[in-house]
Short mmCIF file of N, CA, C and O in Angstrom, two decimals:
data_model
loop_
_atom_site.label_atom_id
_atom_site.label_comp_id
_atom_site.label_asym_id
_atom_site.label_seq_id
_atom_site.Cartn_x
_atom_site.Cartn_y
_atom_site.Cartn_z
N UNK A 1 -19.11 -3.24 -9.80
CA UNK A 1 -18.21 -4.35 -9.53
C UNK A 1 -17.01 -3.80 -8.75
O UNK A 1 -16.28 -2.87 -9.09
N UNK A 2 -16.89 -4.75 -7.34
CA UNK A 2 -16.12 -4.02 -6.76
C UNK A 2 -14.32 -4.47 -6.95
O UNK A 2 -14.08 -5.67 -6.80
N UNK A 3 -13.27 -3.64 -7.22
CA UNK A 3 -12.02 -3.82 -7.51
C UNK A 3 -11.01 -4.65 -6.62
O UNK A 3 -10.34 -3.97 -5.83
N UNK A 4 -10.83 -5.82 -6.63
CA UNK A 4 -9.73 -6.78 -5.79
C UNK A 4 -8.21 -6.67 -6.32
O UNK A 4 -7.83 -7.36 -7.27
N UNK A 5 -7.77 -6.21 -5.99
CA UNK A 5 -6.17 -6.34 -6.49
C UNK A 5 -5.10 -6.67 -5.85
O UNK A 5 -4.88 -6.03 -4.82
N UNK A 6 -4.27 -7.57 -6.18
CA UNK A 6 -3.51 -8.82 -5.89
C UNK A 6 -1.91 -8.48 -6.69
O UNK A 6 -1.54 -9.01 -7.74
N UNK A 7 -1.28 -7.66 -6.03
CA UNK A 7 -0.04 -7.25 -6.65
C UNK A 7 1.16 -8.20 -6.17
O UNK A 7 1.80 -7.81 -5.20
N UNK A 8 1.44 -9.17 -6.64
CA UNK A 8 2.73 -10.02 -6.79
C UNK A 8 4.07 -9.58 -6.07
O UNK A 8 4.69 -10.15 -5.17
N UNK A 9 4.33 -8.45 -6.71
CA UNK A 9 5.40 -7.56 -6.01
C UNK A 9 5.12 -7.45 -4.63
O UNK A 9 6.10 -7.31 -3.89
N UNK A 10 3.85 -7.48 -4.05
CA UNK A 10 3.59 -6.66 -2.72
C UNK A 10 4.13 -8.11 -1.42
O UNK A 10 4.41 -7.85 -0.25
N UNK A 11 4.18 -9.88 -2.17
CA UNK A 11 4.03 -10.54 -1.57
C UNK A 11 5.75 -11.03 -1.58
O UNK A 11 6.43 -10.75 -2.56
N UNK A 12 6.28 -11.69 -0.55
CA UNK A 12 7.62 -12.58 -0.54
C UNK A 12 6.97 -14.04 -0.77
O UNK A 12 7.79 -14.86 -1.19
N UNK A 13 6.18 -14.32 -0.66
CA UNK A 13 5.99 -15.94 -0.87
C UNK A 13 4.02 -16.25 -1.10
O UNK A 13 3.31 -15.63 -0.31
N UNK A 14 3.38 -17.07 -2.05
CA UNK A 14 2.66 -17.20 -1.67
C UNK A 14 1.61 -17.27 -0.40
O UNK A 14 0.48 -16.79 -0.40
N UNK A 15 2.16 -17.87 0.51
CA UNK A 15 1.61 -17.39 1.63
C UNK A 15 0.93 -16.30 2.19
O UNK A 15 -0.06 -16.40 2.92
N UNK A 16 1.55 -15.08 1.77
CA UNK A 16 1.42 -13.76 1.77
C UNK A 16 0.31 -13.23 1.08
O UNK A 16 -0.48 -12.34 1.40
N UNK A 17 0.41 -14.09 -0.15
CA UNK A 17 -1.28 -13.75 -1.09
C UNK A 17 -2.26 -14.12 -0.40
O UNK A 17 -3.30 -13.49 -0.21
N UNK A 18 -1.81 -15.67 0.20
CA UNK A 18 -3.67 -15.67 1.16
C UNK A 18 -4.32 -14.98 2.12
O UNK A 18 -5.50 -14.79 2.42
N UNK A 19 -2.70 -14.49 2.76
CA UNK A 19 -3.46 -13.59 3.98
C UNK A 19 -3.88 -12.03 3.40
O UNK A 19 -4.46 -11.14 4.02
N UNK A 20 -3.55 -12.03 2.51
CA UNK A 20 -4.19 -10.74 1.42
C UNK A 20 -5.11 -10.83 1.48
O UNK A 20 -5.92 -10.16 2.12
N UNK A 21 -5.30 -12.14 0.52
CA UNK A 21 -6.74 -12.75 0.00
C UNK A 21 -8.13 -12.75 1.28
O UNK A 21 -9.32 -12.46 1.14
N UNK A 22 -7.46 -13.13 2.33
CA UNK A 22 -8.45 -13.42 3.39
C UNK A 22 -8.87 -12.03 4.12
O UNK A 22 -10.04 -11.81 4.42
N UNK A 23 -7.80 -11.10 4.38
CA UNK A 23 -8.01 -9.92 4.59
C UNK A 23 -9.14 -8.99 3.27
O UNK A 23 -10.33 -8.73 3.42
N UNK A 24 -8.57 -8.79 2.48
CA UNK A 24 -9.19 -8.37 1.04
C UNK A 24 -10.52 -8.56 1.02
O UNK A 24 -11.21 -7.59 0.68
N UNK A 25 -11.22 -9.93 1.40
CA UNK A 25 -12.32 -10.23 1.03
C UNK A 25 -12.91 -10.90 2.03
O UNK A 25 -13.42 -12.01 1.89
N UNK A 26 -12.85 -10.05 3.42
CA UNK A 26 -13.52 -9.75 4.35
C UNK A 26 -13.62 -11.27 5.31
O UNK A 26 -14.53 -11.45 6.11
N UNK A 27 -12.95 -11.91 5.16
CA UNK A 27 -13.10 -13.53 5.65
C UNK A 27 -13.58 -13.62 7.00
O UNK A 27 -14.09 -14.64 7.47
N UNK A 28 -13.40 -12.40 7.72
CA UNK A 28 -13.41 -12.59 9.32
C UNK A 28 -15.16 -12.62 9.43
O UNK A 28 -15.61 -12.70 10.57
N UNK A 29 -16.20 -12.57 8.21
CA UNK A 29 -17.46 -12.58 8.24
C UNK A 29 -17.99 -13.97 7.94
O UNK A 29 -19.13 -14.10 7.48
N UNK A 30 -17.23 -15.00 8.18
CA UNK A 30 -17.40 -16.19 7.36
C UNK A 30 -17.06 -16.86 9.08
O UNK A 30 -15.90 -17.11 9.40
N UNK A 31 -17.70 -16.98 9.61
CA UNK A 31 -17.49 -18.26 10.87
C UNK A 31 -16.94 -19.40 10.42
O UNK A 31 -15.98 -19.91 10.99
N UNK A 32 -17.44 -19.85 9.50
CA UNK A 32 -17.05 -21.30 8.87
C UNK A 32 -15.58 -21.26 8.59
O UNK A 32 -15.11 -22.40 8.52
N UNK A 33 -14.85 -20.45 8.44
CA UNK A 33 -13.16 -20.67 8.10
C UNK A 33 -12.47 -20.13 9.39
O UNK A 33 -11.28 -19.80 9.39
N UNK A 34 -13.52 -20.04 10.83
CA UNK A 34 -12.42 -20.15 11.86
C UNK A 34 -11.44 -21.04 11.76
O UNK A 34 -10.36 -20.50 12.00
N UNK A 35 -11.32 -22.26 11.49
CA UNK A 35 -10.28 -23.28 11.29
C UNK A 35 -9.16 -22.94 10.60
O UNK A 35 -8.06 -23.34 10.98
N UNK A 36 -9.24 -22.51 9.97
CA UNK A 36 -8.10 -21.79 9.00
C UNK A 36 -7.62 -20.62 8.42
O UNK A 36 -6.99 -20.47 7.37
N UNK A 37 -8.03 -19.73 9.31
CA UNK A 37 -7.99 -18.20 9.12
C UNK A 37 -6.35 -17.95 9.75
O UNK A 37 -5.91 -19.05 10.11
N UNK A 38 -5.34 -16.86 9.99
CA UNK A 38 -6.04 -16.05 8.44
C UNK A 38 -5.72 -15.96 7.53
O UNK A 38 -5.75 -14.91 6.90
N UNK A 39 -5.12 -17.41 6.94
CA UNK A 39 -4.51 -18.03 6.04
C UNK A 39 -4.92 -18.82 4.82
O UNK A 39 -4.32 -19.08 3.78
N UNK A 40 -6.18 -19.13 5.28
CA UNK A 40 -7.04 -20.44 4.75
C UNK A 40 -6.37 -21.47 4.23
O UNK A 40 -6.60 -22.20 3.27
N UNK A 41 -5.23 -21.41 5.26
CA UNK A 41 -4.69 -22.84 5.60
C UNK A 41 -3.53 -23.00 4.25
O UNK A 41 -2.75 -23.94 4.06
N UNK A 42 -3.68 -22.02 3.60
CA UNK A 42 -2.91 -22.01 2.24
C UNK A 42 -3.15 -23.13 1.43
O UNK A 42 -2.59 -24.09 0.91
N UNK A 43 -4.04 -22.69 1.52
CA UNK A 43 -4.92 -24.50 0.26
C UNK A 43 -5.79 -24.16 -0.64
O UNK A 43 -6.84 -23.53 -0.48
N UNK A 44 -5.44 -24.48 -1.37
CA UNK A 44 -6.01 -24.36 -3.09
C UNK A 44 -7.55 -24.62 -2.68
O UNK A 44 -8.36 -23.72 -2.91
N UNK A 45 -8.00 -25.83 -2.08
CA UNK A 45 -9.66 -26.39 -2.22
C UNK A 45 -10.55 -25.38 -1.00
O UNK A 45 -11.76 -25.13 -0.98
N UNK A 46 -9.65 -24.99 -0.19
CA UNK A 46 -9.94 -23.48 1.07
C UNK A 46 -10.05 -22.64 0.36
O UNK A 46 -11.13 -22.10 0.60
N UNK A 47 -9.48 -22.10 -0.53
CA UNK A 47 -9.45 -20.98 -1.14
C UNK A 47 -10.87 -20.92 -2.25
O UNK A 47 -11.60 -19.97 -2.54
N UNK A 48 -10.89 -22.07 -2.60
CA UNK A 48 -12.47 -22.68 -3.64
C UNK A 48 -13.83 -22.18 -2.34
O UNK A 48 -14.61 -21.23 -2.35
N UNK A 49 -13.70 -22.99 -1.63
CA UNK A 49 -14.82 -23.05 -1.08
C UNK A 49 -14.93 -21.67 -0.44
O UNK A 49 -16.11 -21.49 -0.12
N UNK A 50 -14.22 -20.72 -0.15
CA UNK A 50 -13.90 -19.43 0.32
C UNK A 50 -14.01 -18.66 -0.43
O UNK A 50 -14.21 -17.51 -0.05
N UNK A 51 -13.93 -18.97 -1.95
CA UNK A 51 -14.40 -17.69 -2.76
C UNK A 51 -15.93 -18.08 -3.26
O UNK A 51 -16.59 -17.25 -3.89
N UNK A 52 -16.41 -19.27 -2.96
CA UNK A 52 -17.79 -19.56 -3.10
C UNK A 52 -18.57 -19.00 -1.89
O UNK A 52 -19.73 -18.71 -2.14
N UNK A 53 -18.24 -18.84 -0.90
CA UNK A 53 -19.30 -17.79 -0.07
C UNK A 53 -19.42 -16.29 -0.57
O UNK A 53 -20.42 -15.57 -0.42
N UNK A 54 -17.90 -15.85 -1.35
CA UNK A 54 -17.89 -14.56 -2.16
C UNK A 54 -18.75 -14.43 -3.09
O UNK A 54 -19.16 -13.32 -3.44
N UNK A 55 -19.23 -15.73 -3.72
CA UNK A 55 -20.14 -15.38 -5.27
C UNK A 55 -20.84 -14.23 -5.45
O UNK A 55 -20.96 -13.63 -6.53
N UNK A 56 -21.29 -13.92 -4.43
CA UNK A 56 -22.25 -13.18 -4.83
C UNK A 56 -22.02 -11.59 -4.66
O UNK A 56 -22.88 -10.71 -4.68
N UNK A 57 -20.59 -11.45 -4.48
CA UNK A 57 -20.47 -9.99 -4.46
C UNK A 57 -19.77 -9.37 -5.53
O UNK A 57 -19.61 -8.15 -5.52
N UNK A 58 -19.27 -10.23 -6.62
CA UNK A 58 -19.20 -9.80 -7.86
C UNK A 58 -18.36 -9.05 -8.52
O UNK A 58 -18.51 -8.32 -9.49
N UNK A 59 -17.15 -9.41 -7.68
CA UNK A 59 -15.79 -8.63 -7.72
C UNK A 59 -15.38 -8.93 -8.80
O UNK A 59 -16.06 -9.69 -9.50
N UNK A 60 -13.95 -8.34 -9.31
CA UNK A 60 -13.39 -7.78 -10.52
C UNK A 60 -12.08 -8.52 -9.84
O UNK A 60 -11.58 -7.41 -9.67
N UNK A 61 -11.23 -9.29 -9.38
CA UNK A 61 -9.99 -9.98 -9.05
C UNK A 61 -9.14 -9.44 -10.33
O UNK A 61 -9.39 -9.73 -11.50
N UNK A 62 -7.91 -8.43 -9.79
CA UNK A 62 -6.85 -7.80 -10.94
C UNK A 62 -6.04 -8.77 -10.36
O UNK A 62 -6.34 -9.27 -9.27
N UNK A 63 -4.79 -9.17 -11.12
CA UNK A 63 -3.82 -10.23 -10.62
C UNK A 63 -2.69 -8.85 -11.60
O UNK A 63 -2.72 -8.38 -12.74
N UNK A 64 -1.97 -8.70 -10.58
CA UNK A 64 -1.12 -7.72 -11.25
C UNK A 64 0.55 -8.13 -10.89
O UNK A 64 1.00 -8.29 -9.75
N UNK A 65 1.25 -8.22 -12.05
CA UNK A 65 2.70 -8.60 -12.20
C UNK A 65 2.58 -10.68 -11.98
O UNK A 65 3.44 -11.54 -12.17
N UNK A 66 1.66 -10.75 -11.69
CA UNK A 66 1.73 -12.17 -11.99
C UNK A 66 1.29 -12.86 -13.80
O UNK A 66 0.30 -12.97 -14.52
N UNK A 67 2.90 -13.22 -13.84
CA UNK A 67 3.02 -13.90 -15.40
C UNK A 67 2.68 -14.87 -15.77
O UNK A 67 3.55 -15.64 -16.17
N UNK A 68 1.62 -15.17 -15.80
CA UNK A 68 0.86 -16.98 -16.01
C UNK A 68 1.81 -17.99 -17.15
O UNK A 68 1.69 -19.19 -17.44
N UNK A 69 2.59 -17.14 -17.53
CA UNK A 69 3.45 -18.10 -18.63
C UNK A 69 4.58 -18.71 -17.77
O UNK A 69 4.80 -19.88 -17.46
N UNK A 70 5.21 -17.59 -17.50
CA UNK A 70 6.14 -18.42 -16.20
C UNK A 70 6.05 -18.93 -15.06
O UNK A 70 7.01 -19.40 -14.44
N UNK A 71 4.73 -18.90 -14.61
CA UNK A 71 3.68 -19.20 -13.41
C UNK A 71 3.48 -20.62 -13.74
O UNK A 71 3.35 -21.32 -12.73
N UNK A 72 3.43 -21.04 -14.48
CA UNK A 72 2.50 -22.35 -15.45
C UNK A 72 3.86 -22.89 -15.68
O UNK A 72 3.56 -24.05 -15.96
N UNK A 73 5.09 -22.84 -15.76
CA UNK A 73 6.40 -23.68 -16.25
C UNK A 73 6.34 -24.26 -14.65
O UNK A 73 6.48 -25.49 -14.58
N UNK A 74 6.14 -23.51 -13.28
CA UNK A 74 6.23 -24.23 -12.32
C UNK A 74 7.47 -24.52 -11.88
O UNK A 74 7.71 -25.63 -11.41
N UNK A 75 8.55 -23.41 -11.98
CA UNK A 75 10.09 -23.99 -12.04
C UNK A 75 10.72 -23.91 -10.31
O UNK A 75 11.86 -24.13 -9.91
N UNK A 76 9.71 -23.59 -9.69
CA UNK A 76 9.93 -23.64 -8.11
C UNK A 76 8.63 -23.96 -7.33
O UNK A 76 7.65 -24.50 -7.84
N UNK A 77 8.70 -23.66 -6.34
CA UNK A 77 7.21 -24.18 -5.41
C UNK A 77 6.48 -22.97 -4.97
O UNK A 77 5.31 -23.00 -4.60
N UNK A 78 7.16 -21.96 -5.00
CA UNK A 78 6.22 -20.69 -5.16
C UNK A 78 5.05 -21.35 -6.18
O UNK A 78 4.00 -21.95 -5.95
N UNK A 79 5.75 -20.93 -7.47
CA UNK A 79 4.90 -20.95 -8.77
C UNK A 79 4.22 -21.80 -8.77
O UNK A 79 3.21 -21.77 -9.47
N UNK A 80 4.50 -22.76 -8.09
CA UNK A 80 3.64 -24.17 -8.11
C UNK A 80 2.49 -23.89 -7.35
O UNK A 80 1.43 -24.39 -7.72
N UNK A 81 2.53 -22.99 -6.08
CA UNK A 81 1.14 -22.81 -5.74
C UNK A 81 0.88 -21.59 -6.05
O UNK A 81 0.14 -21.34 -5.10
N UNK A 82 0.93 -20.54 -6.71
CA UNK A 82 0.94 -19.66 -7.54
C UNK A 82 0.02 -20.19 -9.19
O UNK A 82 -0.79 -19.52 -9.83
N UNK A 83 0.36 -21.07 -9.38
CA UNK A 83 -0.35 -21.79 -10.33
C UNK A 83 -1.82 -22.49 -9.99
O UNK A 83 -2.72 -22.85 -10.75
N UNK A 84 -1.74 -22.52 -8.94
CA UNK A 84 -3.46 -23.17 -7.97
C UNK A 84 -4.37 -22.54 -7.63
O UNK A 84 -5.55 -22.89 -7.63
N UNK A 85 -3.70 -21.03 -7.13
CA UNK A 85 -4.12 -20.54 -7.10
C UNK A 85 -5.17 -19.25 -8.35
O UNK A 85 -6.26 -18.73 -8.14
N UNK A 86 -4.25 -19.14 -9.54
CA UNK A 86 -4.70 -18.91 -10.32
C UNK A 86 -5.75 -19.90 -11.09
O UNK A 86 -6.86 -19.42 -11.35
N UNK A 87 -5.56 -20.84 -11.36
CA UNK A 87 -6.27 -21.72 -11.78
C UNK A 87 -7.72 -21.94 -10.93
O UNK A 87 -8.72 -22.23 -11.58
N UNK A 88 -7.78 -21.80 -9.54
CA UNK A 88 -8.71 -21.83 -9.07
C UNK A 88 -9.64 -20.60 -9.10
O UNK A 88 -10.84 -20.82 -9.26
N UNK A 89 -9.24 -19.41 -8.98
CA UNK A 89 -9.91 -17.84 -9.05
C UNK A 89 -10.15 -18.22 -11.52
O UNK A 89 -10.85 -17.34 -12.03
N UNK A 90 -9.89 -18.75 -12.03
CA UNK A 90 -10.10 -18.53 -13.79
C UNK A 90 -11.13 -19.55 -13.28
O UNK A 90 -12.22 -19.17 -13.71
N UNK A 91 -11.25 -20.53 -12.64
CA UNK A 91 -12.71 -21.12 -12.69
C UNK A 91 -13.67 -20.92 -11.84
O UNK A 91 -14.71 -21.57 -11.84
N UNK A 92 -13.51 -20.36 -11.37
CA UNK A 92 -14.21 -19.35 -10.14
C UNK A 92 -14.80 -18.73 -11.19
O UNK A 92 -15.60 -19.40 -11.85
N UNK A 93 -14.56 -17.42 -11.54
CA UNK A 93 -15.03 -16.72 -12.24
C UNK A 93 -15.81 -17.26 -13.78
O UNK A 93 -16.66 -16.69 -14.47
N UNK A 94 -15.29 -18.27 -13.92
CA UNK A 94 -15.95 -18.88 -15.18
C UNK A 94 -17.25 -19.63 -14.50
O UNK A 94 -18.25 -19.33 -15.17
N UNK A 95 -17.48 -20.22 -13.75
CA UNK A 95 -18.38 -21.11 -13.15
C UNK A 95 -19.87 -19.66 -12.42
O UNK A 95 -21.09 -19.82 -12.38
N UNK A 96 -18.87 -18.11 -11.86
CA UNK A 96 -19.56 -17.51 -11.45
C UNK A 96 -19.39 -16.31 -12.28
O UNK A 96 -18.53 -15.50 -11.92
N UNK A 97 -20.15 -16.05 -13.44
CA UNK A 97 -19.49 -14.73 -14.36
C UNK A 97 -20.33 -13.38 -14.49
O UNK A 97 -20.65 -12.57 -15.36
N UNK A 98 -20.57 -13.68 -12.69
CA UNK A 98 -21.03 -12.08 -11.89
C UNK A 98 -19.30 -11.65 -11.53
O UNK A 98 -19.01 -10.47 -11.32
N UNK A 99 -18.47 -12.50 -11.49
CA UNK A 99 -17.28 -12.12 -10.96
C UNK A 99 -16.13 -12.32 -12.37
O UNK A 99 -16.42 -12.91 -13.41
N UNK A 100 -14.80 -11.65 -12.06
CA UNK A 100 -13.86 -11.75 -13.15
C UNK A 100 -12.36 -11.77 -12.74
O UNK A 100 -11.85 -11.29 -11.73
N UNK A 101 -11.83 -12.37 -13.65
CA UNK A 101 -10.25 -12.24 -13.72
C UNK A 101 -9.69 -11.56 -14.47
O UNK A 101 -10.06 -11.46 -15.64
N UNK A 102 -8.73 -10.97 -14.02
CA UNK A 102 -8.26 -9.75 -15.25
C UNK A 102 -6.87 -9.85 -14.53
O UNK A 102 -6.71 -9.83 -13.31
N UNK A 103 -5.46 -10.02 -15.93
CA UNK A 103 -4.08 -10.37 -15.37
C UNK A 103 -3.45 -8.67 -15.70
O UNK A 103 -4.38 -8.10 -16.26
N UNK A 104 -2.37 -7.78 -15.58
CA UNK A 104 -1.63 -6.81 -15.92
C UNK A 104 -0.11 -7.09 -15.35
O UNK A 104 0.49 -7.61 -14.41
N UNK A 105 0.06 -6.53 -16.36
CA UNK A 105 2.14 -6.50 -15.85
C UNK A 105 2.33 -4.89 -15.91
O UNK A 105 1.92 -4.07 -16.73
N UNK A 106 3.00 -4.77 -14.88
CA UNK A 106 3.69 -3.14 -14.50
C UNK A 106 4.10 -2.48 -15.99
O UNK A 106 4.04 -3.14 -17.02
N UNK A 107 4.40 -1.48 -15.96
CA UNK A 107 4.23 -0.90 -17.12
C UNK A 107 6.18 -0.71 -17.16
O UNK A 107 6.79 -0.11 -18.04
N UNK A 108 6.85 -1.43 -15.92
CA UNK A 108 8.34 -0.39 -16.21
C UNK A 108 9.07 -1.57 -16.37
O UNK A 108 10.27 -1.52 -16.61
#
């Protein structure tokens, strides 16, 4: 299972996670998201249908320094799509459980 990791710290704004995300997991092999590369348009239902061409490679998604408790209060619009995004990769992986979610907070 190959290791995806998604460090919070590394990003200034959501935005920044998708073009991770799209970089990370090879998107430029997917013709079908010319339309919205290399961003995937920063959309929660892009990001669904974009990790469904992934199914089958069976990655391990680490979400690291992202706090789903304070992620989930939603107290700005980061978090708000910060929250969609998580929510969409926990049913991802539940719907496909060749693949996984796994959260960590920095150790300092």
């Amino acid at each position: 299972m190959k290791e995806i990791i998604f460090n919070r710290n590394d990003y200034k704004s959501y935005k920044d996670f998708y073009l991770d995300a799209y970089k990370k997991l090879e998107g430029e092999r997917f013709d079908d998201f010319d339309f919205c590369k290399p961003d995937l348009g920063c959309n929660g239902d892009i990001l669904w249908e974009f990790l469904e061409y992934c199914c089958d490679d069976g990655n391990q998604y680490i979400f690291v320094n992202f706090d789903k408790n304070k992620i989930k209060e939603q107290k700005n619009f980061d978090d708000y799509k910060y929250n969609i995004v998580i929510e969409v990769f926990e049913m991802f992986a539940e719907k496909f459980p060749n693949n996984s979610v796994e959260f960590k907070m920095d150790e300092k």
